[in-house]
mmCIF file of C-alpha atoms in Angstrom:
data_model
loop_
_atom_site.group_PDB
_atom_site.id
_atom_site.type_symbol
_atom_site.label_atom_id
_atom_site.label_comp_id
_atom_site.label_asym_id
_atom_site.label_seq_id
_atom_site.Cartn_x
_atom_site.Cartn_y
_atom_site.Cartn_z
ATOM 1 C CA MET K 103 -0.043 -0.100 -0.026
ATOM 2 C CA ALA K 104 3.216 2.158 1.033
ATOM 3 C CA ASN K 105 4.268 2.202 -3.034
ATOM 4 C CA ILE K 106 0.836 2.644 -4.303
ATOM 5 C CA LYS K 107 0.364 5.927 -2.010
ATOM 6 C CA THR K 108 3.870 6.805 -3.141
ATOM 7 C CA ARG K 109 3.062 6.587 -6.751
ATOM 8 C CA LYS K 110 0.226 8.728 -6.365
ATOM 9 C CA GLU K 111 1.714 11.197 -4.484
ATOM 10 C CA LYS K 112 4.360 11.317 -7.538
ATOM 11 C CA ALA K 113 1.856 11.824 -10.019
ATOM 12 C CA GLU K 114 0.028 14.314 -8.346
ATOM 13 C CA LYS K 115 3.288 16.699 -8.088
ATOM 14 C CA SER K 116 4.015 15.919 -11.473
ATOM 15 C CA LYS K 117 0.241 16.944 -12.364
ATOM 16 C CA LYS K 118 0.612 20.360 -10.206
ATOM 17 C CA ILE K 119 4.100 21.208 -11.909
ATOM 18 C CA ALA K 120 2.733 20.417 -15.867
ATOM 19 C CA GLU K 121 -0.194 22.667 -14.750
ATOM 20 C CA ALA K 122 1.563 25.456 -13.710
ATOM 21 C CA ALA K 123 3.392 25.197 -17.010
ATOM 22 C CA LEU K 124 0.514 25.174 -18.668
ATOM 23 C CA HIS K 125 -0.985 28.247 -16.484
ATOM 24 C CA LEU K 126 2.126 30.355 -17.643
ATOM 25 C CA PHE K 127 1.955 29.244 -21.565
ATOM 26 C CA GLU K 128 -1.164 30.910 -21.827
ATOM 27 C CA ILE K 129 -0.101 34.082 -21.300
ATOM 28 C CA LYS K 130 3.780 33.778 -22.382
ATOM 29 C CA SER K 131 5.990 32.656 -25.217
ATOM 30 C CA PHE K 132 7.641 28.912 -24.624
ATOM 31 C CA SER K 133 11.073 30.962 -24.557
ATOM 32 C CA ASP K 134 10.156 33.281 -22.051
ATOM 33 C CA ILE K 135 9.210 30.076 -19.548
ATOM 34 C CA SER K 136 11.595 29.761 -17.410
ATOM 35 C CA MET K 137 12.049 26.215 -15.306
ATOM 36 C CA ALA K 138 12.854 28.274 -12.113
ATOM 37 C CA GLU K 139 9.385 30.301 -12.940
ATOM 38 C CA ILE K 140 7.577 26.931 -13.507
ATOM 39 C CA ALA K 141 8.912 25.844 -9.870
ATOM 40 C CA LYS K 142 7.713 28.851 -8.091
ATOM 41 C CA LYS K 143 4.527 28.765 -9.952
ATOM 42 C CA ALA K 144 3.907 25.022 -8.436
ATOM 43 C CA GLY K 145 5.280 26.254 -4.875
ATOM 44 C CA VAL K 146 7.859 23.563 -4.965
ATOM 45 C CA ALA K 147 12.158 23.933 -5.145
ATOM 46 C CA LYS K 148 13.517 23.767 -8.791
ATOM 47 C CA GLY K 149 15.457 20.854 -7.226
ATOM 48 C CA THR K 150 11.958 19.201 -6.659
ATOM 49 C CA LEU K 151 10.788 19.848 -10.205
ATOM 50 C CA PHE K 152 14.689 18.071 -11.978
ATOM 51 C CA ASN K 153 13.272 15.250 -10.268
ATOM 52 C CA TYR K 154 10.309 15.346 -12.576
ATOM 53 C CA PHE K 155 10.872 16.758 -15.332
ATOM 54 C CA GLU K 156 14.341 16.958 -16.494
ATOM 55 C CA THR K 157 14.068 19.406 -19.017
ATOM 56 C CA LYS K 158 11.389 22.223 -19.623
ATOM 57 C CA GLU K 159 10.526 20.787 -23.159
ATOM 58 C CA SER K 160 9.508 17.584 -21.035
ATOM 59 C CA ILE K 161 7.231 19.426 -19.500
ATOM 60 C CA PHE K 162 5.563 20.679 -22.523
ATOM 61 C CA MET K 163 5.611 17.528 -24.516
ATOM 62 C CA GLU K 164 3.936 15.540 -21.322
ATOM 63 C CA LEU K 165 0.948 18.599 -21.449
ATOM 64 C CA LEU K 166 0.751 18.083 -25.052
ATOM 65 C CA LEU K 167 0.225 14.370 -25.148
ATOM 66 C CA ILE K 168 -1.682 14.708 -21.848
ATOM 67 C CA GLY K 169 -4.127 17.062 -24.020
ATOM 68 C CA TYR K 170 -4.269 15.685 -26.666
ATOM 69 C CA GLN K 171 -5.715 12.133 -24.934
ATOM 70 C CA GLU K 172 -7.894 14.060 -22.969
ATOM 71 C CA TYR K 173 -8.988 15.785 -25.935
ATOM 72 C CA PHE K 174 -9.446 12.380 -28.191
ATOM 73 C CA SER K 175 -11.471 10.707 -25.274
ATOM 74 C CA THR K 176 -13.896 13.276 -25.423
ATOM 75 C CA LEU K 177 -14.670 12.691 -29.085
ATOM 76 C CA ILE K 178 -14.615 8.760 -28.400
ATOM 77 C CA GLN K 179 -17.253 9.659 -25.946
ATOM 78 C CA LEU K 180 -19.270 12.252 -28.483
ATOM 79 C CA PHE K 181 -19.096 9.124 -31.032
ATOM 80 C CA ALA K 182 -20.146 6.434 -29.234
ATOM 81 C CA ASP K 183 -23.355 8.904 -27.855
ATOM 82 C CA LYS K 184 -24.698 8.812 -31.360
ATOM 83 C CA LYS K 185 -26.437 6.346 -33.329
ATOM 84 C CA ILE K 186 -25.585 5.404 -36.862
ATOM 85 C CA LEU K 187 -24.064 8.579 -38.332
ATOM 86 C CA THR K 188 -24.284 9.674 -41.975
ATOM 87 C CA ILE K 189 -21.515 11.203 -43.797
ATOM 88 C CA GLY K 190 -23.588 14.763 -43.314
ATOM 89 C CA GLU K 191 -23.465 14.336 -39.539
ATOM 90 C CA PHE K 192 -20.036 13.610 -40.063
ATOM 91 C CA LYS K 193 -18.874 15.896 -41.975
ATOM 92 C CA LYS K 194 -20.551 18.747 -39.137
ATOM 93 C CA VAL K 195 -18.892 16.890 -36.269
ATOM 94 C CA LEU K 196 -15.682 16.973 -37.935
ATOM 95 C CA LEU K 197 -15.867 20.667 -39.304
ATOM 96 C CA ASP K 198 -17.519 21.824 -36.067
ATOM 97 C CA GLU K 199 -14.719 20.176 -34.248
ATOM 98 C CA THR K 200 -12.477 22.543 -36.234
ATOM 99 C CA ARG K 201 -13.700 25.137 -34.909
ATOM 100 C CA PHE K 202 -13.572 24.498 -30.881
ATOM 101 C CA LEU K 203 -10.041 23.436 -31.271
ATOM 102 C CA VAL K 204 -9.232 26.938 -32.483
ATOM 103 C CA GLN K 205 -11.917 28.562 -29.974
ATOM 104 C CA GLU K 206 -10.970 26.616 -26.866
ATOM 105 C CA GLN K 207 -7.958 24.966 -27.245
ATOM 106 C CA ILE K 208 -5.919 27.220 -28.790
ATOM 107 C CA VAL K 209 -3.462 26.689 -26.235
ATOM 108 C CA LEU K 210 -2.500 22.926 -27.464
ATOM 109 C CA VAL K 211 -2.738 24.033 -30.935
ATOM 110 C CA ARG K 212 0.195 25.945 -30.184
ATOM 111 C CA LEU K 213 1.796 23.573 -28.453
ATOM 112 C CA ASN K 214 1.531 21.179 -31.530
ATOM 113 C CA ALA K 215 2.787 23.625 -33.113
ATOM 114 C CA LEU K 216 6.211 23.461 -30.985
ATOM 115 C CA ARG K 217 6.275 19.733 -31.061
ATOM 116 C CA GLY K 218 9.084 19.218 -34.105
ATOM 117 C CA PRO K 219 11.086 21.971 -34.055
ATOM 118 C CA VAL K 220 11.123 22.623 -30.091
ATOM 119 C CA LEU K 221 10.181 19.989 -27.853
ATOM 120 C CA GLU K 222 11.763 17.164 -29.522
ATOM 121 C CA GLY K 223 15.159 18.436 -29.716
ATOM 122 C CA ARG K 224 15.282 18.036 -25.376
ATOM 123 C CA ALA K 225 11.751 16.205 -24.387
ATOM 124 C CA ASN K 226 12.821 13.204 -22.282
ATOM 125 C CA ILE K 227 12.464 10.195 -24.985
ATOM 126 C CA ASN K 228 10.953 7.476 -22.417
ATOM 127 C CA GLN K 229 8.673 9.800 -20.760
ATOM 128 C CA THR K 230 7.456 10.802 -24.927
ATOM 129 C CA LEU K 231 7.230 7.484 -25.718
ATOM 130 C CA ALA K 232 5.017 6.156 -22.920
ATOM 131 C CA GLY K 233 2.600 8.970 -23.464
ATOM 132 C CA ARG K 234 2.780 8.349 -27.287
ATOM 133 C CA LYS K 235 1.579 4.739 -26.503
ATOM 134 C CA LYS K 236 -1.054 6.140 -24.283
ATOM 135 C CA LEU K 237 -2.261 8.453 -27.100
ATOM 136 C CA ASN K 238 -2.057 6.093 -30.221
ATOM 137 C CA ASP K 239 -4.190 3.422 -28.009
ATOM 138 C CA ILE K 240 -7.055 6.388 -27.733
ATOM 139 C CA VAL K 241 -6.868 7.589 -31.192
ATOM 140 C CA ILE K 242 -7.244 3.787 -32.188
ATOM 141 C CA GLN K 243 -10.387 2.946 -30.295
ATOM 142 C CA LEU K 244 -11.671 6.673 -31.604
ATOM 143 C CA GLY K 245 -11.115 5.249 -34.939
ATOM 144 C CA GLN K 246 -12.881 1.904 -33.512
ATOM 145 C CA THR K 247 -16.033 3.956 -32.651
ATOM 146 C CA ILE K 248 -16.429 6.153 -35.803
ATOM 147 C CA ALA K 249 -16.247 2.998 -37.910
ATOM 148 C CA SER K 250 -18.959 1.381 -35.923
ATOM 149 C CA LYS K 251 -21.244 4.581 -36.172
ATOM 150 C CA LEU K 252 -20.537 5.893 -40.076
ATOM 151 C CA GLU K 253 -20.591 2.834 -42.571
ATOM 152 C CA ASN K 254 -18.258 1.844 -45.456
ATOM 153 C CA ILE K 255 -15.218 3.804 -43.315
ATOM 154 C CA THR K 256 -12.328 1.795 -42.150
ATOM 155 C CA PRO K 257 -11.216 2.542 -38.581
ATOM 156 C CA GLN K 258 -7.813 3.959 -39.982
ATOM 157 C CA ASP K 259 -9.568 6.318 -42.028
ATOM 158 C CA ALA K 260 -10.787 7.398 -39.299
ATOM 159 C CA SER K 261 -8.678 8.116 -37.124
ATOM 160 C CA HIS K 262 -6.540 9.473 -39.826
ATOM 161 C CA LEU K 263 -8.706 12.659 -40.193
ATOM 162 C CA PHE K 264 -8.315 14.027 -37.061
ATOM 163 C CA ILE K 265 -4.415 13.570 -37.234
ATOM 164 C CA ILE K 266 -4.883 15.620 -40.610
ATOM 165 C CA GLN K 267 -7.255 18.130 -38.832
ATOM 166 C CA SER K 268 -4.582 18.758 -35.865
ATOM 167 C CA ALA K 269 -1.452 19.360 -38.345
ATOM 168 C CA ILE K 270 -3.453 21.966 -40.523
ATOM 169 C CA ILE K 271 -4.420 23.572 -37.728
ATOM 170 C CA SER K 272 -0.762 24.238 -36.363
ATOM 171 C CA GLY K 273 0.517 25.012 -39.453
ATOM 172 C CA LEU K 274 -1.732 27.617 -40.068
ATOM 173 C CA LEU K 275 -1.082 28.568 -36.727
ATOM 174 C CA ASN K 276 3.014 29.399 -37.592
ATOM 175 C CA MET K 277 1.748 31.684 -40.526
ATOM 176 C CA ALA K 278 -0.576 33.746 -38.150
ATOM 177 C CA ASN K 279 -0.013 37.327 -36.192
ATOM 178 C CA LEU K 280 3.168 37.909 -38.422
ATOM 179 C CA GLU K 281 2.318 41.531 -36.574
ATOM 180 C CA GLU K 282 3.647 40.349 -33.520
ATOM 181 C CA PHE K 283 7.852 38.398 -32.733
ATOM 182 C CA ASN K 284 7.174 36.338 -29.136
ATOM 183 C CA HIS K 285 4.237 38.036 -27.847
ATOM 184 C CA GLN K 286 4.923 41.827 -28.712
ATOM 185 C CA SER K 287 3.665 43.657 -31.295
ATOM 186 C CA LEU K 288 6.241 44.914 -34.391
ATOM 187 C CA LYS K 289 3.436 47.714 -34.902
ATOM 188 C CA GLN K 290 4.216 47.395 -38.525
ATOM 189 C CA GLU K 291 1.052 45.529 -40.716
ATOM 190 C CA PHE K 292 1.822 42.469 -43.169
ATOM 191 C CA ASN K 293 -1.637 42.650 -44.932
ATOM 192 C CA ALA K 294 -0.321 40.056 -47.297
ATOM 193 C CA PHE K 295 -0.257 37.597 -44.495
ATOM 194 C CA GLN K 296 -3.445 38.673 -42.670
ATOM 195 C CA PHE K 297 -6.667 35.715 -42.179
ATOM 196 C CA ASN K 298 -9.102 34.301 -39.958
ATOM 197 C CA LEU K 299 -7.519 31.147 -38.499
ATOM 198 C CA GLU K 300 -10.895 29.811 -38.091
ATOM 199 C CA GLU K 301 -11.757 30.203 -40.953
ATOM 200 C CA GLU K 302 -9.326 29.499 -42.690
ATOM 201 C CA ALA K 303 -8.980 26.254 -40.963
ATOM 202 C CA VAL K 304 -12.085 25.345 -41.237
ATOM 203 C CA LYS K 305 -12.038 25.919 -45.308
ATOM 204 C CA ALA K 306 -8.764 23.782 -45.215
ATOM 205 C CA PHE K 307 -10.050 20.949 -43.680
ATOM 206 C CA GLU K 308 -13.128 20.713 -45.208
ATOM 207 C CA PHE K 309 -10.994 20.870 -49.041
ATOM 208 C CA TYR K 310 -9.418 17.848 -48.062
ATOM 209 C CA LEU K 311 -12.100 16.007 -46.395
ATOM 210 C CA HIS K 312 -14.367 16.739 -49.737
ATOM 211 C CA GLY K 313 -11.557 14.966 -51.420
ATOM 212 C CA PHE K 314 -10.382 11.956 -48.944
ATOM 213 C CA LEU K 315 -13.887 10.796 -48.733
ATOM 214 C CA VAL K 316 -14.350 11.259 -52.293
ATOM 215 C CA GLN K 317 -11.132 8.977 -52.867
ATOM 216 C CA ILE K 318 -12.666 6.513 -50.364
ATOM 217 C CA LYS K 319 -15.730 6.379 -52.064
ATOM 218 C CA LEU K 320 -17.441 7.489 -48.804
ATOM 219 C CA THR K 321 -19.841 10.530 -50.207
ATOM 220 C CA GLU K 322 -23.406 11.951 -49.493
#
């Protein structure tokens, strides 16, 4: 029992540290957040922080993986609660969720945009691998749930769409807000690069979705 309690306490401490980092990331850029600042926000000693996460990148990689685990888990429940879907209903859910990610989960999208160019360079590979395995299992379950509700789509095709959706949003995010640099206004307009992230993400994903569904011969 003692070991179980210790593991629980460690998990709670780890979660507290990650939540502190997330709160900072909501108002600051990744480069402006230090390990010392995260430790102070979490109410732990800096040395204690390093007992849980060896680098700042490890903390934010965990936030990214947990964030998507939780998000995809909510989608599993959303589709599980539905009866048999029409292709029109399925497309509406996908596009509604695209808007939701931009409106309500923009911090998660920002984290996803950092994954390849920033986080993977110094994140702990073992922690990342464990998190990715959990995420992979959840994505597989999501695809299976959708395939059970929508005729003529495979679990692989269904789950694939959400990966592309996230990639589109994160890619567009990297091209948005060019009037800012590191969260500071450049006080100069770049009209050629101005666009509405939400609308363009929906438009791009809808275009991809149409071609994808035609390719697999799943149309209204």
